[in-house]
mmCIF file of C-alpha atoms in Angstrom:
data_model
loop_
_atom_site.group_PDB
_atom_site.id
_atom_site.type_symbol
_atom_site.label_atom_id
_atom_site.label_comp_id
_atom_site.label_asym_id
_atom_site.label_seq_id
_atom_site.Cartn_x
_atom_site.Cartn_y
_atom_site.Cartn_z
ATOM 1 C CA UNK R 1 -83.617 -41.081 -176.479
ATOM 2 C CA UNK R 2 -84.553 -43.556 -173.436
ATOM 3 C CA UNK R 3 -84.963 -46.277 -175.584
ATOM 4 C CA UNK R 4 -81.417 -45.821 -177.403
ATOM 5 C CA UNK R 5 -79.473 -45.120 -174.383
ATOM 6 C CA UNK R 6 -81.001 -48.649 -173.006
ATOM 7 C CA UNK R 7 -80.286 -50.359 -176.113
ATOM 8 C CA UNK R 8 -76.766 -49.336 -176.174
ATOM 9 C CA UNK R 9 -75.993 -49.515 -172.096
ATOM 10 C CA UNK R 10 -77.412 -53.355 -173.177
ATOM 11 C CA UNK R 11 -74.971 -53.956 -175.990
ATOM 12 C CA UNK R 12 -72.112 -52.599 -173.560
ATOM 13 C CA UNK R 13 -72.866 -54.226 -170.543
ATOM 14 C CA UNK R 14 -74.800 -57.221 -171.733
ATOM 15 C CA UNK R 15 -77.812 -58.446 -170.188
ATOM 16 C CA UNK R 16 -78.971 -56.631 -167.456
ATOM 17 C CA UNK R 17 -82.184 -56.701 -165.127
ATOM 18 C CA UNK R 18 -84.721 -53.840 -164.913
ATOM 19 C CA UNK R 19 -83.316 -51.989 -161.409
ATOM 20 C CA UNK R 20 -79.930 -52.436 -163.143
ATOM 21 C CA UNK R 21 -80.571 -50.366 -165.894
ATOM 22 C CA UNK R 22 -82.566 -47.554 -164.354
ATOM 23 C CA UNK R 23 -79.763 -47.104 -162.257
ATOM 24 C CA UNK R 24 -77.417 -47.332 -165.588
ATOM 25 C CA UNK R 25 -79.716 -44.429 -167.844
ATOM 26 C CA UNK R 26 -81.589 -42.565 -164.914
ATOM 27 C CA UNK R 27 -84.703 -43.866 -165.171
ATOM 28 C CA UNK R 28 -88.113 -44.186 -162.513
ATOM 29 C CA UNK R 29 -89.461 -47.357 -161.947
ATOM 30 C CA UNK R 30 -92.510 -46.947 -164.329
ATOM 31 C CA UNK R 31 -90.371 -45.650 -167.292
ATOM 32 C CA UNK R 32 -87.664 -48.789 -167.430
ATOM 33 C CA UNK R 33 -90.675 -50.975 -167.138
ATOM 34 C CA UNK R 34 -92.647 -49.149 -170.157
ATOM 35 C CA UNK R 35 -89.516 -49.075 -171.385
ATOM 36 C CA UNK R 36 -88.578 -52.842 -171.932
ATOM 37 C CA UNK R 37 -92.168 -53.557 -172.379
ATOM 38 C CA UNK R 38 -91.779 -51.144 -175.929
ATOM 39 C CA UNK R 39 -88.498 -52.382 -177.105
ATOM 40 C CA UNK R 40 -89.720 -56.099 -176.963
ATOM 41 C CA UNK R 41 -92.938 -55.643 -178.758
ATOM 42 C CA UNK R 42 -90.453 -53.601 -181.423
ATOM 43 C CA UNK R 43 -88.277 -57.140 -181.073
ATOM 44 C CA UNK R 44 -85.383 -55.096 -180.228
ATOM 45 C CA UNK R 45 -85.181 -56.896 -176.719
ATOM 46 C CA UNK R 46 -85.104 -60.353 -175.452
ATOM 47 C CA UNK R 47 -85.734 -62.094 -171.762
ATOM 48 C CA UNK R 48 -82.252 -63.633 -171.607
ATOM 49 C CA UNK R 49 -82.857 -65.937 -168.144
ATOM 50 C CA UNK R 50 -82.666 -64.386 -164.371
ATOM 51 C CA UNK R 51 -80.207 -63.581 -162.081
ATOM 52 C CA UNK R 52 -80.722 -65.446 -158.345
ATOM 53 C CA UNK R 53 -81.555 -62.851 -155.464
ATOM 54 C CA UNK R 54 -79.492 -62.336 -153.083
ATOM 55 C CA UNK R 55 -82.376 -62.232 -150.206
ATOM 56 C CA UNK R 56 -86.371 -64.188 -149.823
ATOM 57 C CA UNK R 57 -87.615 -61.939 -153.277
ATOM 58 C CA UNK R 58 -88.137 -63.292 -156.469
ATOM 59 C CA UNK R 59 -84.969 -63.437 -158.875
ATOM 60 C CA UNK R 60 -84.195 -60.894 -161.043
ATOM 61 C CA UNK R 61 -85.371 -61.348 -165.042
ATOM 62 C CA UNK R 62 -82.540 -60.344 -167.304
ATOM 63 C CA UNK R 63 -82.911 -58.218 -170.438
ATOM 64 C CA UNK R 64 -80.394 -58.404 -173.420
ATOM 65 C CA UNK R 65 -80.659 -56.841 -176.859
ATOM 66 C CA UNK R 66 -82.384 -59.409 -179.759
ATOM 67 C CA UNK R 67 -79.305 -59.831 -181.893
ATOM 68 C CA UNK R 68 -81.516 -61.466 -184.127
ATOM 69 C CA UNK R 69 -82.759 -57.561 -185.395
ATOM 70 C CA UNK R 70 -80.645 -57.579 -187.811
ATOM 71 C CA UNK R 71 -77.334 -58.716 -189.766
ATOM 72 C CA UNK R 72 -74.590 -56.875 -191.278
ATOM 73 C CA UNK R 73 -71.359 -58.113 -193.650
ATOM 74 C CA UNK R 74 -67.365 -57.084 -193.155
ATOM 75 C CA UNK R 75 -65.467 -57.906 -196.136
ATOM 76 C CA UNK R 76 -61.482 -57.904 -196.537
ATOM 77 C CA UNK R 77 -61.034 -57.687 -200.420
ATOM 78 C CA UNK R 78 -57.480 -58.900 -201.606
ATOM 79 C CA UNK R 79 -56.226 -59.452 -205.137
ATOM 80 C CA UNK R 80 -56.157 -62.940 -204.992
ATOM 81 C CA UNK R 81 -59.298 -63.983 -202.336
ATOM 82 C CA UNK R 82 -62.508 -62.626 -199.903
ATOM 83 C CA UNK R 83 -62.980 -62.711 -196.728
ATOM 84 C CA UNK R 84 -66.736 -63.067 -195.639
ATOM 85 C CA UNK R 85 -68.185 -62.445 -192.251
ATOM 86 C CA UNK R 86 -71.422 -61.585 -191.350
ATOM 87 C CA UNK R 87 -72.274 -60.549 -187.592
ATOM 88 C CA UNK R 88 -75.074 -60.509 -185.531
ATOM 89 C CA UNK R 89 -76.755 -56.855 -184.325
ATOM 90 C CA UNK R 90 -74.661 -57.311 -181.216
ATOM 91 C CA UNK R 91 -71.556 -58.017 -182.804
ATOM 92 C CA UNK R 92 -71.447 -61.478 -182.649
ATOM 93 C CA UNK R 93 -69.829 -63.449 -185.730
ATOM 94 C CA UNK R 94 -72.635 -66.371 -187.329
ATOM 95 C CA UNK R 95 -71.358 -66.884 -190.422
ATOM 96 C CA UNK R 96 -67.772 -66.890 -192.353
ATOM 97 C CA UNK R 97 -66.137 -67.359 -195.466
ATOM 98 C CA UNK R 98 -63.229 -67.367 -197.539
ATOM 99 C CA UNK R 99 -63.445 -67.859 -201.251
ATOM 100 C CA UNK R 100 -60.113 -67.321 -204.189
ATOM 101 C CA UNK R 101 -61.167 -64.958 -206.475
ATOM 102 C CA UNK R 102 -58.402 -66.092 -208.966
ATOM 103 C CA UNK R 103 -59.399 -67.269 -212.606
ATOM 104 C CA UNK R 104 -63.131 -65.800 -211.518
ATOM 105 C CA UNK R 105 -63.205 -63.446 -214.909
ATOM 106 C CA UNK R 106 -62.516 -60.364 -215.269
ATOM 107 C CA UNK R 107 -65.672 -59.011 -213.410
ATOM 108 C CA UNK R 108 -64.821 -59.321 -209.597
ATOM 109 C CA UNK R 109 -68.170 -58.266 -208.134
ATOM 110 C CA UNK R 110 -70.221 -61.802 -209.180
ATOM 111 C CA UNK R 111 -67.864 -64.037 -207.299
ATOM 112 C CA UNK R 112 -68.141 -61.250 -204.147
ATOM 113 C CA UNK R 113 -71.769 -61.815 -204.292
ATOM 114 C CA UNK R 114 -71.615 -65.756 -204.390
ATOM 115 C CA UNK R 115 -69.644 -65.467 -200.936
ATOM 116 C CA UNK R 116 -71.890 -63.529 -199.380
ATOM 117 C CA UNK R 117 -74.593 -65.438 -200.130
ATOM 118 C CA UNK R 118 -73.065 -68.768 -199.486
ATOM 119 C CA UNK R 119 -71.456 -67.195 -195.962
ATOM 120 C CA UNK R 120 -74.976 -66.258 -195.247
ATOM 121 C CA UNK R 121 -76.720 -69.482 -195.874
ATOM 122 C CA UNK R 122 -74.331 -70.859 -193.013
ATOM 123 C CA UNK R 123 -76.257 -69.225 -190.547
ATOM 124 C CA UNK R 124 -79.652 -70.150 -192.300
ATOM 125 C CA UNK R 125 -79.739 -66.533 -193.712
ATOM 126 C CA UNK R 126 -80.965 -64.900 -196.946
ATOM 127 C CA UNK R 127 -79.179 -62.355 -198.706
ATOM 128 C CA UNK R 128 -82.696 -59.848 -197.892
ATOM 129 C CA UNK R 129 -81.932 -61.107 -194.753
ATOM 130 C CA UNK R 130 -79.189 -58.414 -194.854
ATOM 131 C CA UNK R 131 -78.922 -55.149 -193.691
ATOM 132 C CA UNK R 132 -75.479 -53.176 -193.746
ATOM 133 C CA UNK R 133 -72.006 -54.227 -195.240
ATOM 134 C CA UNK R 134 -68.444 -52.720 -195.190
ATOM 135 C CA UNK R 135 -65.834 -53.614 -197.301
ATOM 136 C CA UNK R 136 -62.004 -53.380 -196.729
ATOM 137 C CA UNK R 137 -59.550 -52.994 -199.751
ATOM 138 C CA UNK R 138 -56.068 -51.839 -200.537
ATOM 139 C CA UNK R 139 -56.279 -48.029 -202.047
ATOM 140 C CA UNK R 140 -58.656 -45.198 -201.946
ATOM 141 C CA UNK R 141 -62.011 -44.525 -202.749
ATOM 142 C CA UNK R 142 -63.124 -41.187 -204.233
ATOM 143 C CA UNK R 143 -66.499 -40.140 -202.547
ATOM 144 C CA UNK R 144 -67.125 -37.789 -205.388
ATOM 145 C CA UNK R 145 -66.898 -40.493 -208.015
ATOM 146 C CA UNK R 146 -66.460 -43.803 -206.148
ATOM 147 C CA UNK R 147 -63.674 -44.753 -207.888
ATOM 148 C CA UNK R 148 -60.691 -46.898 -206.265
ATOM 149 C CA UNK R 149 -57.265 -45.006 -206.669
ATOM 150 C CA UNK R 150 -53.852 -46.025 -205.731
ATOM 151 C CA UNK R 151 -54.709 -49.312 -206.472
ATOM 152 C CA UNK R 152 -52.452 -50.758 -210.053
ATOM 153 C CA UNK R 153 -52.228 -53.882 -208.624
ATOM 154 C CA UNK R 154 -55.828 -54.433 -208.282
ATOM 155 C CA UNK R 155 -56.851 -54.003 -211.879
ATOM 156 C CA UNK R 156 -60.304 -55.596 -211.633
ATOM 157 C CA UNK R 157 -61.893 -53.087 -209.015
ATOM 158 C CA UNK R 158 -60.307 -49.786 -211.732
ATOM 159 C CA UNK R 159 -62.719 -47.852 -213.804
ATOM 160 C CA UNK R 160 -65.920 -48.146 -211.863
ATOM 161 C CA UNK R 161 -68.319 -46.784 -209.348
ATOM 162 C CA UNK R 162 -67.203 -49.258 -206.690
ATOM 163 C CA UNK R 163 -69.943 -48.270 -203.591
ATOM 164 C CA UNK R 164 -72.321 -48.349 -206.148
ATOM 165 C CA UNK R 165 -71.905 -51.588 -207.715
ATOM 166 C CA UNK R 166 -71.979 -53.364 -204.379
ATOM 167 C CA UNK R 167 -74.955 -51.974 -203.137
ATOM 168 C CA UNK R 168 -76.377 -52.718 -206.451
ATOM 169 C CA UNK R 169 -75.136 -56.489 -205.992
ATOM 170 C CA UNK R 170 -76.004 -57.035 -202.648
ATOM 171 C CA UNK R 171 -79.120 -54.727 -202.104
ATOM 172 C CA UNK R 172 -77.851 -53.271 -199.128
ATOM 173 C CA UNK R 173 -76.152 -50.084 -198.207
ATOM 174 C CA UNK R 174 -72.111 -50.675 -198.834
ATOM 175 C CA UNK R 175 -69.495 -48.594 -197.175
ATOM 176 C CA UNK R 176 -65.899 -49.247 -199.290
ATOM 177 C CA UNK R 177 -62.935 -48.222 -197.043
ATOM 178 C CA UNK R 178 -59.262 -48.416 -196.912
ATOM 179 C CA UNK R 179 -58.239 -51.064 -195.968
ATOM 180 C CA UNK R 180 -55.086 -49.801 -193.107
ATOM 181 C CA UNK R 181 -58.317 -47.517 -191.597
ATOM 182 C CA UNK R 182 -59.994 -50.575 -191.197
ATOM 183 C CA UNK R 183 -57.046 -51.743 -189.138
ATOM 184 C CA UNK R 184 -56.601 -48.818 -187.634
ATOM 185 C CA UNK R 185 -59.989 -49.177 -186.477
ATOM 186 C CA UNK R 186 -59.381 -52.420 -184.970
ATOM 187 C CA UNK R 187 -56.454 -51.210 -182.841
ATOM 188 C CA UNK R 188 -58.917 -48.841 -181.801
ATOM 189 C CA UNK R 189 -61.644 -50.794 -180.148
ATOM 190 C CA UNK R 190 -59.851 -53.885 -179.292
ATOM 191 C CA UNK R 191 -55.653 -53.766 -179.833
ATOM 192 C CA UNK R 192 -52.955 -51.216 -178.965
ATOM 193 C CA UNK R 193 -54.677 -48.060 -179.148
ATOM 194 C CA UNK R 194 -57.593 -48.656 -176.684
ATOM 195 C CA UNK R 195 -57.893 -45.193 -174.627
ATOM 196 C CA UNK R 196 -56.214 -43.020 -177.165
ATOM 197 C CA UNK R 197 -58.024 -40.580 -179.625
ATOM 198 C CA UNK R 198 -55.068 -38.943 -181.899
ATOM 199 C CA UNK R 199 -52.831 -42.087 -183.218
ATOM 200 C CA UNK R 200 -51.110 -42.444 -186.803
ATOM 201 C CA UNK R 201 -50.917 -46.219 -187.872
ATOM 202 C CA UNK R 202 -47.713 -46.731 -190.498
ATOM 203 C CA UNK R 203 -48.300 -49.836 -192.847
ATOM 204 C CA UNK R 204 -44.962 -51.500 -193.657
ATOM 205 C CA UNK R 205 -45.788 -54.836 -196.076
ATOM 206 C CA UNK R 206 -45.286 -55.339 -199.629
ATOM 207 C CA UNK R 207 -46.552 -51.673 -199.447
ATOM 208 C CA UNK R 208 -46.780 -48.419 -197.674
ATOM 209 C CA UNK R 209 -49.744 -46.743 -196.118
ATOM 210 C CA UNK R 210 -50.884 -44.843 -193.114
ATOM 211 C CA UNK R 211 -54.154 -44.457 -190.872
ATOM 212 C CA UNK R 212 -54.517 -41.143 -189.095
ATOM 213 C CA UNK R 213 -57.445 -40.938 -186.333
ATOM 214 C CA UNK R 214 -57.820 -37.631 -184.939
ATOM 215 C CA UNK R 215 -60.323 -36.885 -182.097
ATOM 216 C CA UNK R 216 -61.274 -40.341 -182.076
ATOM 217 C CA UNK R 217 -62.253 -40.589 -185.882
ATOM 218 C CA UNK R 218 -60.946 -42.110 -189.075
ATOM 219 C CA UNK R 219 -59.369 -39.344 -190.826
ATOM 220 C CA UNK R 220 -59.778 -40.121 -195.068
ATOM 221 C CA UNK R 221 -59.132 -36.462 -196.294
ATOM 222 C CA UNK R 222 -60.841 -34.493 -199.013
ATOM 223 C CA UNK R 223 -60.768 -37.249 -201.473
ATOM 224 C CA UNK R 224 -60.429 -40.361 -199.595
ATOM 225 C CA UNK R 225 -56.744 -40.835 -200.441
ATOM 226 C CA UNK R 226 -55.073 -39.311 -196.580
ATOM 227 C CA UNK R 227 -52.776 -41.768 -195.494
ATOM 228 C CA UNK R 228 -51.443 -42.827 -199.224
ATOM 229 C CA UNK R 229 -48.145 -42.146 -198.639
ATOM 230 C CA UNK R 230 -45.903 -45.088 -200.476
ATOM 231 C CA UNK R 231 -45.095 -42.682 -203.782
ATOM 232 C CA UNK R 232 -44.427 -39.503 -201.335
ATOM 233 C CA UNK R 233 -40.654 -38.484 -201.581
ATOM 234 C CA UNK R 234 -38.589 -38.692 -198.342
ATOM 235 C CA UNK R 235 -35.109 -38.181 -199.788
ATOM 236 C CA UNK R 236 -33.298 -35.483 -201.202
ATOM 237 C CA UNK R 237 -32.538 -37.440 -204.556
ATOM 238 C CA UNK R 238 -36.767 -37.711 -204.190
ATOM 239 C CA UNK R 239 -36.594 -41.618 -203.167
ATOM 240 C CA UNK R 240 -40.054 -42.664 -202.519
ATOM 241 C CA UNK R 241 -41.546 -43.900 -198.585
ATOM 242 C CA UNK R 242 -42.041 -47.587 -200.629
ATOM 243 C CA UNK R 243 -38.655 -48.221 -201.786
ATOM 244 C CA UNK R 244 -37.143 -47.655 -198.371
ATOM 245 C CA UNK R 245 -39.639 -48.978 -195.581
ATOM 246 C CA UNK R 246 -41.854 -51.878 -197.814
ATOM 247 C CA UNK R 247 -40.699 -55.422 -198.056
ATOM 248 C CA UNK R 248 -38.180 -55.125 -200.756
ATOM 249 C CA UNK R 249 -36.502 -52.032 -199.509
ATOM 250 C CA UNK R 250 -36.312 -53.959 -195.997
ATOM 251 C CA UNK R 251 -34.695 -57.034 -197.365
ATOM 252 C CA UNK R 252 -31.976 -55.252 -199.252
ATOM 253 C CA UNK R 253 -31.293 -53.368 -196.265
ATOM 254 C CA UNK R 254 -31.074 -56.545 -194.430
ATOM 255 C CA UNK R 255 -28.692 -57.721 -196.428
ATOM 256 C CA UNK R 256 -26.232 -55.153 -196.980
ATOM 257 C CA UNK R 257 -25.910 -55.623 -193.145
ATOM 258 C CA UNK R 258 -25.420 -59.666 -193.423
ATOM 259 C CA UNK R 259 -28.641 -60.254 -192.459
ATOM 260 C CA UNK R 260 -29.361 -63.249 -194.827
ATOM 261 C CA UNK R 261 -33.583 -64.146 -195.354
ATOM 262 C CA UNK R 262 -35.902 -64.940 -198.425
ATOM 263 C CA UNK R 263 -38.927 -62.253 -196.474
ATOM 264 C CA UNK R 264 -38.563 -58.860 -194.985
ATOM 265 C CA UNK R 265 -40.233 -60.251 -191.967
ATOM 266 C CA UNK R 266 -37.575 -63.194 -191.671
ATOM 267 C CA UNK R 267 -34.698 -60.790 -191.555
ATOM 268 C CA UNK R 268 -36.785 -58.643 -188.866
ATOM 269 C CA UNK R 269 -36.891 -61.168 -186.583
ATOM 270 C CA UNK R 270 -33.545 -62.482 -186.899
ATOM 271 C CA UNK R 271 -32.535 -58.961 -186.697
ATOM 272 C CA UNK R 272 -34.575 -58.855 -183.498
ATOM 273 C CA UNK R 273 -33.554 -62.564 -182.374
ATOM 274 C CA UNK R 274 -30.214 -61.297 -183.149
ATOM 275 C CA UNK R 275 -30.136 -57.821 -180.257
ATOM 276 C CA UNK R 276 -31.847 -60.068 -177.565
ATOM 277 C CA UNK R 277 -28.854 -62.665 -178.143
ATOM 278 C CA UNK R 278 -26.025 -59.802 -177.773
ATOM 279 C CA UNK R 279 -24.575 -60.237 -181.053
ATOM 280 C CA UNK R 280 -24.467 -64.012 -181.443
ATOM 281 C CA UNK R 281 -25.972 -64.015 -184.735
ATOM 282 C CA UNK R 282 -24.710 -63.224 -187.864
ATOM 283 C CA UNK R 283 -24.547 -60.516 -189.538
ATOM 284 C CA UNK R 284 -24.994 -56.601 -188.210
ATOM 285 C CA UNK R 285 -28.763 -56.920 -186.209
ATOM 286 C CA UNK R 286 -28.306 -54.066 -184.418
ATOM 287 C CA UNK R 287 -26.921 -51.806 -186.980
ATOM 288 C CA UNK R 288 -29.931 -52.933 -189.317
ATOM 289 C CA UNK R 289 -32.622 -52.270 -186.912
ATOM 290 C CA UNK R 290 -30.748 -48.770 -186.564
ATOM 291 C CA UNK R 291 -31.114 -48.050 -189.700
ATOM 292 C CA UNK R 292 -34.453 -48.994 -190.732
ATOM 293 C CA UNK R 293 -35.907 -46.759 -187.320
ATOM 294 C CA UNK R 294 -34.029 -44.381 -188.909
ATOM 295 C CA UNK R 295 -36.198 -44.698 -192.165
ATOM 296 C CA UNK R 296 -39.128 -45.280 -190.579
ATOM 297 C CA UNK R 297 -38.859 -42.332 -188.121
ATOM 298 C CA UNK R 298 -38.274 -40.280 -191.887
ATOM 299 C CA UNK R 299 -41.456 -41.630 -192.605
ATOM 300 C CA UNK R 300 -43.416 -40.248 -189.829
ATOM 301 C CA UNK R 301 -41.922 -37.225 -188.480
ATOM 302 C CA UNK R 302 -43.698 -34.496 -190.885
ATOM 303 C CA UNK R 303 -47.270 -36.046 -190.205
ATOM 304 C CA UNK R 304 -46.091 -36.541 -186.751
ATOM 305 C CA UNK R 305 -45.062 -33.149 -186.574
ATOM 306 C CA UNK R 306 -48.816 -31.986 -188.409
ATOM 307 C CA UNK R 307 -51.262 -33.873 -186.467
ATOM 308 C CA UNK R 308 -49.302 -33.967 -182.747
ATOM 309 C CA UNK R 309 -50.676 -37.768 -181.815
ATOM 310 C CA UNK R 310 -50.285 -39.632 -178.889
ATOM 311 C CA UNK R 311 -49.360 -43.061 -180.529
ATOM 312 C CA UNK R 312 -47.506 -44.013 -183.790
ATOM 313 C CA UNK R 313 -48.595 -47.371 -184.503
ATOM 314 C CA UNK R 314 -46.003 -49.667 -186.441
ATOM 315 C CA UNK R 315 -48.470 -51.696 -188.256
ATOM 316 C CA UNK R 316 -47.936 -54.281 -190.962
ATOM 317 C CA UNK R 317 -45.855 -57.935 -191.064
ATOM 318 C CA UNK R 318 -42.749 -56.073 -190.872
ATOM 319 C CA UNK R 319 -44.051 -53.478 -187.695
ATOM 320 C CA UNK R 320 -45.314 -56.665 -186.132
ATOM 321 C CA UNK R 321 -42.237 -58.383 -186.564
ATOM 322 C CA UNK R 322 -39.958 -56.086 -185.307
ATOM 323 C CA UNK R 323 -42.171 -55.689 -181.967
ATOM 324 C CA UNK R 324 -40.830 -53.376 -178.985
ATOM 325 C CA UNK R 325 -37.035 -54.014 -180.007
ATOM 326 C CA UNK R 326 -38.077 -51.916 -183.593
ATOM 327 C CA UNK R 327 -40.539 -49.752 -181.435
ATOM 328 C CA UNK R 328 -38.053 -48.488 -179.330
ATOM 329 C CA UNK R 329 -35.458 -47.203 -181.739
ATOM 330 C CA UNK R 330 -37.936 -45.835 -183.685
ATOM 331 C CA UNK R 331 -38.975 -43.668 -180.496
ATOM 332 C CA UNK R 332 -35.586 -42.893 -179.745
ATOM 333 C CA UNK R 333 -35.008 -41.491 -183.409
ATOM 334 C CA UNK R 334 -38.496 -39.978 -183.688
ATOM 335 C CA UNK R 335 -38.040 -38.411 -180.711
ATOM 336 C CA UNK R 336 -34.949 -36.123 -181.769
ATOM 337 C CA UNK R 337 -36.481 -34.658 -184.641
ATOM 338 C CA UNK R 338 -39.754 -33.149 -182.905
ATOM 339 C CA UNK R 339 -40.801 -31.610 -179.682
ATOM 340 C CA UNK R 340 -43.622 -33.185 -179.223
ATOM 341 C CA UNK R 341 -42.720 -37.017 -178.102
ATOM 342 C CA UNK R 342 -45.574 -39.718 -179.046
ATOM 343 C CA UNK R 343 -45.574 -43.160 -177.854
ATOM 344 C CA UNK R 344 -44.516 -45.365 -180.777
ATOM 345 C CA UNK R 345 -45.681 -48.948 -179.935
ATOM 346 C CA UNK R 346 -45.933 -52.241 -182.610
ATOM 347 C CA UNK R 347 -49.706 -53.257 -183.830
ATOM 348 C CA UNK R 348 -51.660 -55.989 -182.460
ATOM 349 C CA UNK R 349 -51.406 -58.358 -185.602
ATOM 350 C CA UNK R 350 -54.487 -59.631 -184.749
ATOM 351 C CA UNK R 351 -55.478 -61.988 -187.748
ATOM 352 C CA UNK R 352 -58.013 -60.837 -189.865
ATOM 353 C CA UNK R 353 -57.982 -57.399 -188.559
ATOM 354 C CA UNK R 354 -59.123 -55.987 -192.327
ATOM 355 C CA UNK R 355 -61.739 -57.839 -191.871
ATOM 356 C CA UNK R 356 -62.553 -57.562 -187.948
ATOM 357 C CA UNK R 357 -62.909 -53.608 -188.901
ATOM 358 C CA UNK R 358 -65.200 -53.980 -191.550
ATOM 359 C CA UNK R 359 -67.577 -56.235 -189.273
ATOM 360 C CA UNK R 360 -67.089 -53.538 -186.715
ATOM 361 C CA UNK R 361 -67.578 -50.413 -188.754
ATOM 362 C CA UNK R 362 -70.684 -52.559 -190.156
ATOM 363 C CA UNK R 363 -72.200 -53.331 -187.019
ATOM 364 C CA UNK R 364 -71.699 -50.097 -186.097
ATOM 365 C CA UNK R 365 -73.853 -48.199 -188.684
ATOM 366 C CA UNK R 366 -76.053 -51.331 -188.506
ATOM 367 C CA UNK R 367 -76.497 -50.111 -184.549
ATOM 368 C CA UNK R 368 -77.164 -46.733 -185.384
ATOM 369 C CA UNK R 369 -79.658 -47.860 -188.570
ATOM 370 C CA UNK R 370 -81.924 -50.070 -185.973
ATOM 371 C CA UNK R 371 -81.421 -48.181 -182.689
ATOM 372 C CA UNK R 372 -82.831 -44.512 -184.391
#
């Protein structure tokens, strides 16, 4: 227990001398000293240069975790591409790359592999080399049968144990997850949602999804599938989440207000260009953005009003794009259809954030794996 609680106070705090972290873990003298002495003969620990005293003593040595220990792979899986990084065992990134997977056959996993292997050899890695990967993709996986559902328009992952075939592929233990959880996870530990533990992520793109964390954990439901909410009917006439809130529901919107664009996200931020000029531009901005908090405030107010969060998280190009101005309505029309009153705030958009959860939620069980 000594030696994980030092390993982790070392991957949180970064290198630290011996007084330092017997004061961080509660540890005598002679312990922290066995203790270090253990965890670098194990090669979990490196000397990582001294820190000057402040009076006539000797300076301090300083003690960091070996990130060397071991390696682990985040993957974002799109239709069309992968994105390859593999990270260090304290988190670091060594090694990326992005590869098309278009005209690559109908059998996805071999060009997968080829990445990995090729990101890998960047950093003078073998694929045994290896330890723990997580991959992001768009849809569900079953954990009874491991197959990817709500997924049509990624025909080449269908009909197969999907977890299975990776690890098979890349001889390590795979984790396949949603791909909005993954971002969800990111906002998490590094974007909006740092300090919160009950949030609900909305996914506005081409598609529709959600992310629900409660108590501080991914939320995936009984068959993987909580948070597919794009064919769930939000109108009386049973209109589907997708056709109002996704890209091609936005830009007709947009238009029928005279909000002229080629992308959903072009006519969000003209809509929002438009409110911050007081109604110099064209068109009906402020109606628009009205409107669509309206339907996006539909969207969220029954799991809203299930899971009582602190934070609704408007994620996706089109909740990135419409920032606070979008935020704001939405909280103001969210916030007259339930008692309980969450924030409601726009994502990061951090780039890559599919993939920056994978390498987290891989370096994570990686931690756990070589830690004990």
């Amino acid at each position: 227990m000594n030696d994980r609680a030092a390993l982790h106070a070392l991957i949180r705090r970064g290198p630290m001398s011996r007084i330092e972290l017997e004061q961080e873990i509660g540890l005598s003298k002679p312990a922290a000293a066995e203790l270090l002495r253990r965890l670098q003969e194990a090669e979990l620990v490196r000397q990582d240069g001294h820190r000057a005293s402040a009076g006539p003593g000797p300076n301090a040595r300083l003690w960091t975790v070996n990130e060397t220990a071991g390696y682990a792979i985040g993957i974002d899986v799109i239709s069309s591409s992968f994105d390859v990084a593999v990270a260090d065992l304290a988190g670091g990134i060594v090694a990326e790359r992005k590869v098309t997977s278009r005209g690559t056959g109908p059998d996805p996993i071999p060009t997968l592999r080829r990445a990995v292997i090729d990101a890998a050899r960047g950093h003078g890695l073998k694929l045994a080399d290896l330890d723990r990967a997580v991959v992001g993709i768009s849809g569900s996986i079953d954990p009874l049968t491991g197959l990817l559902g709500y997924a049509g328009h990624m025909p080449r992952w269908l009909g197969f144990d999907v977890p299975s075939r990776l690890t098979e592929a890349l001889g390590v233990p795979v984790t396949v997850e949603n791909d909005v959880n993954l971002v969800a996870t990111d906002e998490l530990l590094h974007g909006c949602a740092r300090g919160y533990t009950d949030v609900v992520l909305l996914w506005m793109s081409r598609g529709v999804a959600a992310a629900v964390i409660v108590s501080g954990r991914l939320h995936r439901g009984s068959r993987g599938a909580a948070g597919e909410i794009d064919f769930a009917p939000i109108t009386t006439d049973g209109q589907p989440i997708s056709r109002l809130i996704d890209a091609a529901g936005v830009l007709s919107l947009a238009s029928s207000y005279g909000i002229a664009a080629s992308r959903a996200t072009t006519a969000v931020r003209r809509a929002v260009s438009g409110v911050a000029d007081h109604g110099q531009a064209p068109g009906d901005p402020e109606g628009f953005l009205g409107d669509l908090a309206g339907r996006i405030a539909q969207a969220v107010v029954i799991p809203v009003s299930l899971l009582d969060p602190q934070l609704v998280i408007l994620g996706g190009d089109i909740g990135v794009a419409g920032g606070d101005r979008l935020a704001d309505r939405v909280a103001d029309r969210l916030h007259r259809l339930v008692a309980h009153r969450p924030e409601v705030r726009p994502a990061t958009g951090r780039e890559n954030a599919v993939r920056h959860g994978a390498v987290e939620a891989a370096v994570r069980q990686l931690q756990e794996e070589v830690f004990g």
